[in-house]
mmCIF file of C-alpha atoms in Angstrom:
data_model
loop_
_atom_site.group_PDB
_atom_site.id
_atom_site.type_symbol
_atom_site.label_atom_id
_atom_site.label_comp_id
_atom_site.label_asym_id
_atom_site.label_seq_id
_atom_site.Cartn_x
_atom_site.Cartn_y
_atom_site.Cartn_z
ATOM 1 C CA MET A 1 20.399 -1.986 -66.988
ATOM 2 C CA GLU A 2 22.358 1.268 -67.020
ATOM 3 C CA ARG A 3 21.153 4.082 -64.757
ATOM 4 C CA ARG A 4 19.725 6.384 -67.469
ATOM 5 C CA ALA A 5 18.018 3.399 -69.105
ATOM 6 C CA LEU A 6 16.625 2.313 -65.741
ATOM 7 C CA TYR A 7 14.845 5.630 -65.219
ATOM 8 C CA ASN A 8 13.676 5.697 -68.838
ATOM 9 C CA SER A 9 12.160 2.284 -68.224
ATOM 10 C CA LEU A 10 10.505 3.439 -65.005
ATOM 11 C CA ARG A 11 8.992 6.436 -66.759
ATOM 12 C CA MET A 12 7.752 4.260 -69.639
ATOM 13 C CA HIS A 13 5.969 1.969 -67.172
ATOM 14 C CA TYR A 14 4.606 4.963 -65.270
ATOM 15 C CA MET A 15 3.116 6.376 -68.468
ATOM 16 C CA GLN A 16 1.242 3.093 -68.882
ATOM 17 C CA ASP A 17 0.248 2.793 -65.228
ATOM 18 C CA SER A 18 0.309 5.932 -63.095
ATOM 19 C CA ASP A 19 -0.428 3.859 -59.972
ATOM 20 C CA ILE A 20 3.188 2.697 -59.975
ATOM 21 C CA ASP A 21 4.916 3.818 -56.790
ATOM 22 C CA ALA A 22 7.383 6.475 -57.964
ATOM 23 C CA GLU A 23 8.585 9.871 -56.864
ATOM 24 C CA PRO A 24 7.856 12.743 -59.304
ATOM 25 C CA TRP A 25 11.566 13.328 -59.983
ATOM 26 C CA GLN A 26 11.949 9.675 -60.996
ATOM 27 C CA VAL A 27 9.389 9.892 -63.805
ATOM 28 C CA THR A 28 9.810 13.504 -64.942
ATOM 29 C CA ASP A 29 10.417 14.087 -68.640
ATOM 30 C CA TYR A 30 13.517 16.232 -68.227
ATOM 31 C CA ARG A 31 13.571 17.033 -71.936
ATOM 32 C CA ARG A 32 10.507 19.199 -71.298
ATOM 33 C CA GLU A 33 12.074 21.081 -68.403
ATOM 34 C CA SER A 34 13.479 24.556 -69.000
ATOM 35 C CA ILE A 35 17.137 25.222 -68.365
ATOM 36 C CA SER A 36 16.238 27.573 -65.509
ATOM 37 C CA SER A 37 14.122 24.853 -63.896
ATOM 38 C CA LEU A 38 16.944 22.340 -64.186
ATOM 39 C CA THR A 39 19.567 24.666 -62.710
ATOM 40 C CA GLU A 40 17.202 25.727 -59.915
ATOM 41 C CA GLN A 41 16.703 22.089 -58.948
ATOM 42 C CA LEU A 42 20.475 21.651 -58.779
ATOM 43 C CA SER A 43 20.730 24.801 -56.686
ATOM 44 C CA SER A 44 18.515 23.183 -54.069
ATOM 45 C CA PHE A 45 21.430 20.791 -53.492
ATOM 46 C CA ASN A 46 23.967 23.655 -53.361
ATOM 47 C CA ILE A 47 25.184 22.926 -56.874
ATOM 48 C CA ASN A 48 25.166 26.294 -58.602
ATOM 49 C CA LEU A 49 25.797 26.260 -62.351
ATOM 50 C CA ASP A 50 25.051 28.231 -65.463
ATOM 51 C CA ARG A 51 25.781 27.212 -69.046
ATOM 52 C CA GLN A 52 29.333 28.605 -69.001
ATOM 53 C CA SER A 53 30.357 26.919 -65.754
ATOM 54 C CA PHE A 54 28.700 23.636 -66.742
ATOM 55 C CA VAL A 55 30.561 23.529 -70.054
ATOM 56 C CA ALA A 56 33.796 24.276 -68.223
ATOM 57 C CA TYR A 57 33.195 21.343 -65.885
ATOM 58 C CA ALA A 58 32.155 19.071 -68.762
ATOM 59 C CA ASP A 59 35.372 19.898 -70.593
ATOM 60 C CA THR A 60 37.336 17.955 -67.977
ATOM 61 C CA TYR A 61 35.067 14.878 -67.844
ATOM 62 C CA ASP A 62 34.254 12.205 -70.400
ATOM 63 C CA SER A 63 30.634 11.581 -69.473
ATOM 64 C CA PRO A 64 27.645 12.965 -67.558
ATOM 65 C CA GLU A 65 28.028 10.015 -65.174
ATOM 66 C CA ALA A 66 31.569 11.061 -64.258
ATOM 67 C CA LEU A 67 30.542 14.695 -63.860
ATOM 68 C CA ALA A 68 27.596 13.821 -61.635
ATOM 69 C CA ASP A 69 29.925 11.759 -59.447
ATOM 70 C CA GLU A 70 32.085 14.855 -59.007
ATOM 71 C CA PHE A 71 29.137 16.892 -57.731
ATOM 72 C CA TYR A 72 28.188 14.487 -54.956
ATOM 73 C CA GLU A 73 31.611 13.156 -54.107
ATOM 74 C CA ASP A 74 32.455 13.700 -50.438
ATOM 75 C CA THR A 75 28.802 14.487 -49.690
ATOM 76 C CA GLU A 76 26.286 12.626 -47.577
ATOM 77 C CA PHE A 77 23.483 12.578 -50.130
ATOM 78 C CA GLU A 78 21.183 9.590 -50.073
ATOM 79 C CA PRO A 79 21.530 7.339 -53.170
ATOM 80 C CA GLU A 80 18.147 8.548 -54.411
ATOM 81 C CA ILE A 81 19.296 12.166 -54.301
ATOM 82 C CA GLU A 82 22.472 11.212 -56.154
ATOM 83 C CA ASP A 83 20.298 9.714 -58.884
ATOM 84 C CA TYR A 84 18.136 12.846 -58.951
ATOM 85 C CA ILE A 85 21.231 15.002 -59.432
ATOM 86 C CA TYR A 86 22.516 12.637 -62.103
ATOM 87 C CA LEU A 87 19.298 12.886 -64.152
ATOM 88 C CA ILE A 88 19.525 16.689 -64.187
ATOM 89 C CA VAL A 89 23.235 16.664 -65.032
ATOM 90 C CA PHE A 90 22.537 14.183 -67.811
ATOM 91 C CA GLU A 91 19.927 16.471 -69.383
ATOM 92 C CA LEU A 92 22.129 19.576 -69.103
ATOM 93 C CA TRP A 93 24.998 17.643 -70.710
ATOM 94 C CA ARG A 94 22.689 16.589 -73.537
ATOM 95 C CA ARG A 95 21.803 20.232 -74.215
ATOM 96 C CA PHE A 96 25.065 22.039 -73.489
ATOM 97 C CA VAL A 97 27.698 19.634 -74.852
ATOM 98 C CA PRO A 98 25.943 17.425 -77.441
ATOM 99 C CA GLU A 99 29.231 17.033 -79.312
ATOM 100 C CA LYS A 100 30.592 14.927 -76.422
ATOM 101 C CA GLN A 101 28.621 11.755 -77.091
ATOM 102 C CA THR A 102 28.640 8.745 -74.774
ATOM 103 C CA MET A 103 26.923 5.371 -74.920
ATOM 104 C CA SER A 104 24.309 6.483 -72.392
ATOM 105 C CA LEU A 105 23.499 9.642 -74.382
ATOM 106 C CA PHE A 106 23.397 7.702 -77.634
ATOM 107 C CA CYS A 107 21.014 5.086 -76.228
ATOM 108 C CA ASP A 108 18.875 7.706 -74.508
ATOM 109 C CA GLU A 109 18.238 9.337 -77.897
ATOM 110 C CA LEU A 110 17.477 5.933 -79.383
ATOM 111 C CA ASP A 111 14.977 5.248 -76.583
ATOM 112 C CA TYR A 112 13.402 8.657 -77.122
ATOM 113 C CA GLN A 113 12.870 8.048 -80.833
ATOM 114 C CA ILE A 114 11.556 4.517 -80.261
ATOM 115 C CA ASN A 115 9.074 5.797 -77.673
ATOM 116 C CA LEU A 116 7.785 8.435 -80.090
ATOM 117 C CA TYR A 117 7.402 5.713 -82.700
ATOM 118 C CA ASP A 118 5.595 3.337 -80.313
ATOM 119 C CA GLN A 119 3.229 6.094 -79.184
ATOM 120 C CA ASP A 120 2.538 7.107 -82.784
ATOM 121 C CA LYS A 121 3.779 10.613 -81.980
ATOM 122 C CA ILE A 122 6.613 10.658 -84.468
ATOM 123 C CA GLU A 123 6.364 13.646 -86.816
ATOM 124 C CA SER A 124 9.234 12.606 -89.060
ATOM 125 C CA PHE A 125 10.943 9.234 -89.443
ATOM 126 C CA GLU A 126 14.240 10.900 -90.285
ATOM 127 C CA PRO A 127 15.544 11.229 -86.674
ATOM 128 C CA LEU A 128 14.681 7.583 -85.980
ATOM 129 C CA GLU A 129 16.274 6.441 -89.211
ATOM 130 C CA ASP A 130 19.336 8.554 -88.370
ATOM 131 C CA ALA A 131 19.523 6.963 -84.904
ATOM 132 C CA LEU A 132 19.405 3.475 -86.423
ATOM 133 C CA ALA A 133 22.024 4.404 -89.031
ATOM 134 C CA ASN A 134 24.266 5.786 -86.279
ATOM 135 C CA LEU A 135 23.773 2.608 -84.251
ATOM 136 C CA GLN A 136 24.731 0.491 -87.241
ATOM 137 C CA TYR A 137 27.797 2.660 -87.850
ATOM 138 C CA LEU A 138 28.819 2.404 -84.197
ATOM 139 C CA LEU A 139 28.493 -1.377 -84.222
ATOM 140 C CA ASN A 140 30.449 -1.793 -87.438
ATOM 141 C CA GLU A 141 33.159 0.602 -86.324
ATOM 142 C CA GLN A 142 33.689 -1.138 -83.000
ATOM 143 C CA VAL A 143 33.696 -4.608 -84.567
ATOM 144 C CA ASP A 144 36.265 -3.438 -87.116
ATOM 145 C CA GLN A 145 38.419 -2.455 -84.145
ATOM 146 C CA GLY A 146 38.167 -5.952 -82.692
ATOM 147 C CA ALA A 147 35.074 -5.829 -80.473
ATOM 148 C CA ASN A 148 32.969 -8.956 -80.058
ATOM 149 C CA PRO A 149 29.736 -8.215 -81.978
ATOM 150 C CA MET A 150 27.445 -10.126 -79.610
ATOM 151 C CA GLU A 151 28.969 -8.632 -76.460
ATOM 152 C CA LEU A 152 28.899 -5.163 -77.982
ATOM 153 C CA PHE A 153 25.236 -5.398 -78.912
ATOM 154 C CA GLU A 154 24.429 -6.791 -75.463
ATOM 155 C CA ASN A 155 26.078 -3.742 -73.857
ATOM 156 C CA ILE A 156 24.024 -1.442 -76.058
ATOM 157 C CA LYS A 157 20.815 -3.285 -75.193
ATOM 158 C CA ASN A 158 21.613 -2.879 -71.495
ATOM 159 C CA SER A 159 21.892 0.862 -72.080
ATOM 160 C CA CYS A 160 18.413 1.019 -73.643
ATOM 161 C CA ALA A 161 15.091 0.932 -71.825
ATOM 162 C CA ASN A 162 13.334 -0.544 -74.843
ATOM 163 C CA ASP A 163 13.716 -4.107 -76.058
ATOM 164 C CA LEU A 164 15.939 -3.250 -78.992
ATOM 165 C CA GLU A 165 15.696 -6.585 -80.803
ATOM 166 C CA ASN A 166 11.899 -6.643 -80.613
ATOM 167 C CA PHE A 167 11.754 -3.080 -81.871
ATOM 168 C CA LEU A 168 14.033 -3.849 -84.827
ATOM 169 C CA TYR A 169 11.905 -6.849 -85.772
ATOM 170 C CA ASP A 170 8.660 -4.850 -85.586
ATOM 171 C CA PHE A 171 10.172 -1.883 -87.409
ATOM 172 C CA ILE A 172 11.544 -3.966 -90.281
ATOM 173 C CA SER A 173 8.265 -5.877 -90.462
ATOM 174 C CA LEU A 174 6.378 -2.593 -90.857
ATOM 175 C CA GLN A 175 8.724 -1.500 -93.641
ATOM 176 C CA ILE A 176 7.962 -4.752 -95.472
ATOM 177 C CA GLU A 177 4.219 -4.247 -95.001
ATOM 178 C CA ASN A 178 4.573 -0.725 -96.385
ATOM 179 C CA GLU A 179 6.609 -2.122 -99.303
ATOM 180 C CA ASN A 180 9.711 -0.153 -98.335
ATOM 181 C CA LEU A 181 11.666 -3.241 -99.341
ATOM 182 C CA LEU A 182 15.035 -1.647 -100.060
ATOM 183 C CA TYR A 183 15.134 0.110 -96.707
ATOM 184 C CA ALA A 184 13.853 -3.003 -94.904
ATOM 185 C CA THR A 185 16.669 -5.014 -96.512
ATOM 186 C CA GLU A 186 19.236 -2.388 -95.511
ATOM 187 C CA VAL A 187 18.181 -2.426 -91.844
ATOM 188 C CA LEU A 188 17.871 -6.217 -91.760
ATOM 189 C CA GLU A 189 21.334 -6.770 -93.216
ATOM 190 C CA GLY A 190 22.792 -4.069 -90.985
ATOM 191 C CA PHE A 191 21.754 -5.745 -87.731
ATOM 192 C CA HIS A 192 21.479 -9.420 -88.640
ATOM 193 C CA ASP A 193 24.947 -10.330 -87.331
ATOM 194 C CA TYR A 194 24.350 -8.769 -83.920
ATOM 195 C CA VAL A 195 21.039 -10.152 -82.683
ATOM 196 C CA ASP A 196 20.842 -12.930 -80.094
ATOM 197 C CA ASP A 197 18.075 -14.880 -81.809
ATOM 198 C CA PRO A 198 18.656 -14.799 -85.593
ATOM 199 C CA LYS A 199 15.688 -17.052 -86.419
ATOM 200 C CA TRP A 200 13.359 -14.036 -86.186
ATOM 201 C CA PHE A 201 15.450 -12.100 -88.692
ATOM 202 C CA ALA A 202 15.486 -15.183 -90.925
ATOM 203 C CA LEU A 203 11.688 -14.928 -91.032
ATOM 204 C CA LEU A 204 11.981 -11.330 -92.140
ATOM 205 C CA LYS A 205 14.475 -12.312 -94.819
ATOM 206 C CA ALA A 206 12.046 -14.949 -96.087
ATOM 207 C CA ARG A 207 9.320 -12.313 -96.323
ATOM 208 C CA LEU A 208 11.620 -10.078 -98.351
ATOM 209 C CA LEU A 209 12.672 -12.921 -100.650
ATOM 210 C CA ILE A 210 9.070 -13.838 -101.411
ATOM 211 C CA ALA A 211 8.801 -10.649 -103.459
ATOM 212 C CA SER A 212 12.147 -10.951 -105.231
ATOM 213 C CA ASP A 213 13.057 -14.639 -105.312
ATOM 214 C CA PRO A 214 10.191 -16.999 -104.342
ATOM 215 C CA GLU A 215 12.317 -20.110 -104.914
ATOM 216 C CA GLU A 216 15.049 -18.940 -102.552
ATOM 217 C CA ALA A 217 12.354 -17.893 -100.057
ATOM 218 C CA SER A 218 10.922 -21.414 -100.169
ATOM 219 C CA ASP A 219 14.364 -22.941 -99.609
ATOM 220 C CA LEU A 220 15.011 -20.627 -96.672
ATOM 221 C CA MET A 221 11.661 -21.481 -95.062
ATOM 222 C CA ASP A 222 12.352 -25.207 -95.474
ATOM 223 C CA HIS A 223 15.779 -24.748 -93.870
ATOM 224 C CA LEU A 224 14.312 -22.647 -91.064
ATOM 225 C CA LEU A 225 11.639 -25.267 -90.489
ATOM 226 C CA GLU A 226 14.318 -27.916 -89.952
ATOM 227 C CA LEU A 227 16.380 -25.711 -87.638
ATOM 228 C CA THR A 228 13.452 -24.720 -85.410
ATOM 229 C CA SER A 229 11.392 -27.916 -85.347
ATOM 230 C CA SER A 230 12.380 -28.621 -81.722
ATOM 231 C CA ASP A 231 12.313 -24.981 -80.615
ATOM 232 C CA ASP A 232 9.757 -24.315 -77.852
ATOM 233 C CA ASP A 233 9.250 -20.622 -78.684
ATOM 234 C CA ILE A 234 5.524 -20.623 -79.428
ATOM 235 C CA ASP A 235 5.512 -16.942 -80.427
ATOM 236 C CA PHE A 236 8.045 -17.700 -83.141
ATOM 237 C CA HIS A 237 6.072 -20.667 -84.439
ATOM 238 C CA MET A 238 2.907 -18.553 -84.520
ATOM 239 C CA GLU A 239 4.752 -15.934 -86.549
ATOM 240 C CA PHE A 240 6.146 -18.617 -88.838
ATOM 241 C CA LEU A 241 2.657 -20.031 -89.344
ATOM 242 C CA THR A 242 1.392 -16.537 -90.186
ATOM 243 C CA LEU A 243 3.939 -16.408 -93.002
ATOM 244 C CA LEU A 244 2.942 -19.879 -94.183
ATOM 245 C CA VAL A 245 -0.732 -18.911 -94.327
ATOM 246 C CA GLN A 246 -0.203 -17.249 -97.674
ATOM 247 C CA GLU A 247 3.156 -18.495 -98.832
ATOM 248 C CA GLY A 248 3.641 -22.032 -97.537
ATOM 249 C CA GLU A 249 2.516 -25.362 -98.894
ATOM 250 C CA LYS A 250 0.314 -27.666 -96.835
ATOM 251 C CA GLN A 251 3.019 -30.029 -95.558
ATOM 252 C CA SER A 252 5.021 -27.185 -93.981
ATOM 253 C CA PHE A 253 1.884 -25.550 -92.587
ATOM 254 C CA VAL A 254 0.747 -28.791 -90.934
ATOM 255 C CA ARG A 255 4.199 -29.415 -89.524
ATOM 256 C CA VAL A 256 4.311 -26.031 -87.804
ATOM 257 C CA LEU A 257 0.673 -26.454 -86.766
ATOM 258 C CA ASN A 258 1.469 -29.698 -84.941
ATOM 259 C CA THR A 259 4.506 -28.115 -83.289
ATOM 260 C CA ILE A 260 2.301 -25.327 -81.939
ATOM 261 C CA LEU A 261 -0.309 -27.804 -80.697
ATOM 262 C CA SER A 262 2.387 -29.438 -78.561
ATOM 263 C CA LEU A 263 3.277 -26.064 -76.996
ATOM 264 C CA ILE A 264 -0.118 -24.431 -76.384
ATOM 265 C CA GLU A 265 -0.838 -23.625 -72.737
ATOM 266 C CA THR A 266 -3.823 -21.255 -72.813
ATOM 267 C CA GLU A 267 -7.180 -20.913 -74.528
ATOM 268 C CA GLU A 268 -6.023 -17.620 -76.032
ATOM 269 C CA GLU A 269 -3.152 -19.359 -77.820
ATOM 270 C CA PHE A 270 -5.484 -22.037 -79.189
ATOM 271 C CA ILE A 271 -7.910 -19.424 -80.538
ATOM 272 C CA GLU A 272 -5.014 -17.593 -82.197
ATOM 273 C CA LEU A 273 -4.011 -20.859 -83.849
ATOM 274 C CA LEU A 274 -7.556 -21.525 -85.025
ATOM 275 C CA GLU A 275 -7.779 -18.047 -86.536
ATOM 276 C CA LEU A 276 -4.588 -18.682 -88.508
ATOM 277 C CA CYS A 277 -6.067 -21.938 -89.781
ATOM 278 C CA GLU A 278 -9.200 -20.049 -90.786
ATOM 279 C CA ASP A 279 -7.076 -17.560 -92.712
ATOM 280 C CA TYR A 280 -5.197 -20.413 -94.364
ATOM 281 C CA PHE A 281 -8.350 -21.986 -95.790
ATOM 282 C CA HIS A 282 -9.707 -18.567 -96.729
ATOM 283 C CA CYS A 283 -6.599 -17.898 -98.839
ATOM 284 C CA LEU A 284 -7.085 -21.253 -100.549
ATOM 285 C CA ASP A 285 -10.800 -20.563 -101.149
ATOM 286 C CA GLU A 286 -11.625 -23.770 -99.275
ATOM 287 C CA GLU A 287 -14.901 -22.482 -97.906
ATOM 288 C CA LYS A 288 -16.003 -25.809 -96.431
ATOM 289 C CA ASN A 289 -12.928 -26.153 -94.209
ATOM 290 C CA GLU A 290 -12.987 -22.463 -93.390
ATOM 291 C CA ASN A 291 -16.540 -22.865 -92.092
ATOM 292 C CA ARG A 292 -15.529 -25.893 -90.034
ATOM 293 C CA ILE A 293 -12.827 -23.851 -88.321
ATOM 294 C CA GLN A 294 -15.271 -20.985 -87.732
ATOM 295 C CA LYS A 295 -17.663 -23.378 -86.001
ATOM 296 C CA ILE A 296 -14.930 -24.512 -83.635
ATOM 297 C CA ILE A 297 -14.079 -20.910 -82.801
ATOM 298 C CA SER A 298 -17.734 -20.061 -82.268
ATOM 299 C CA SER A 299 -18.282 -23.056 -79.984
ATOM 300 C CA ARG A 300 -15.498 -21.773 -77.689
ATOM 301 C CA SER A 301 -16.650 -18.148 -77.555
ATOM 302 C CA ASP A 302 -17.728 -18.428 -73.909
ATOM 303 C CA PHE A 303 -14.426 -19.898 -72.740
ATOM 304 C CA ASP A 304 -12.084 -17.827 -70.564
ATOM 305 C CA ILE A 305 -9.113 -16.984 -72.783
ATOM 306 C CA GLU A 306 -6.767 -17.319 -69.808
ATOM 307 C CA ARG A 307 -7.903 -20.808 -68.888
ATOM 308 C CA LYS A 308 -5.362 -23.620 -69.130
ATOM 309 C CA PHE A 309 -5.556 -25.510 -72.402
ATOM 310 C CA LYS A 310 -5.658 -29.293 -72.271
ATOM 311 C CA ALA A 311 -3.715 -31.231 -74.887
ATOM 312 C CA ALA A 312 -6.508 -33.821 -74.951
ATOM 313 C CA ASP A 313 -9.095 -31.221 -75.966
ATOM 314 C CA SER A 314 -11.501 -32.803 -78.462
ATOM 315 C CA HIS A 315 -11.037 -29.939 -80.910
ATOM 316 C CA VAL A 316 -7.355 -30.831 -81.318
ATOM 317 C CA SER A 317 -8.189 -34.115 -82.974
ATOM 318 C CA GLU A 318 -10.919 -32.435 -85.006
ATOM 319 C CA LEU A 319 -8.453 -29.819 -86.233
ATOM 320 C CA GLN A 320 -5.907 -32.475 -87.166
ATOM 321 C CA HIS A 321 -8.633 -34.419 -88.977
ATOM 322 C CA ILE A 322 -9.515 -31.338 -91.031
ATOM 323 C CA PHE A 323 -5.896 -31.129 -92.168
ATOM 324 C CA GLY A 324 -5.681 -34.867 -92.683
ATOM 325 C CA SER A 325 -2.858 -35.200 -90.187
#
């Protein structure tokens, strides 16, 4: 992970758990610091700058990383102090010379917008949407110039503190839920060729097709089912089963159900599966089977959700019997 992303990540974890061992400077939100505070902190290391002198320095360097290196070159600062100086230089660069964009600055802004979104503090979606549009433009532009799309996206992910692929999936999923289908399609198509694990985006595409072309959606889900039948990603299969609750026919649902049963390791995962089965029968108005699933869930209410799940659990065979499998 790149240095700016590393400290963004540390601060994100610190915001969730303040018991994390970290120095104040490591988890400070420098965007909230005044310019005078930032320059005073640099002065404590005998680096004396104002806006004019900083811009003059920045004019001869391509990035805040290169400029920070200049300030502690030929010094005996500890590595931690060098990082401290870098974080301040980075923030001053962001404010004083925003026209000189770098990958680290670009990804820092992306992280900032994603964090606002995750914390439900976003006042307007426009800056986030702009950041995603800029990211898409950057990717396309570099690929047009001969860059490897997968390597390029990997470099960008390493410059972000957030899990970019997970965010994109969740963000597009929310757009679909909110029926912003045109925008969801635009974002999905814009990033589909760059992600490491395209099966997740294929699920999103199936969800979009359900509204516009149910037959094509069904074909895509059948194809995806074949491609992922031996995949051991239980989270994916759970998500796939969620889609099949309302849109899939019984044979596909049972097939994914049995795949999940072979992968379950904890009680929590089994309960999640049972709840999806309950939803499935509820959507079909099969009250009798829905009640049978509810009884299984109720009978396990005292179980520790973290306990190891045994494949020979008696409720596995009962569940399969309910589905006739």
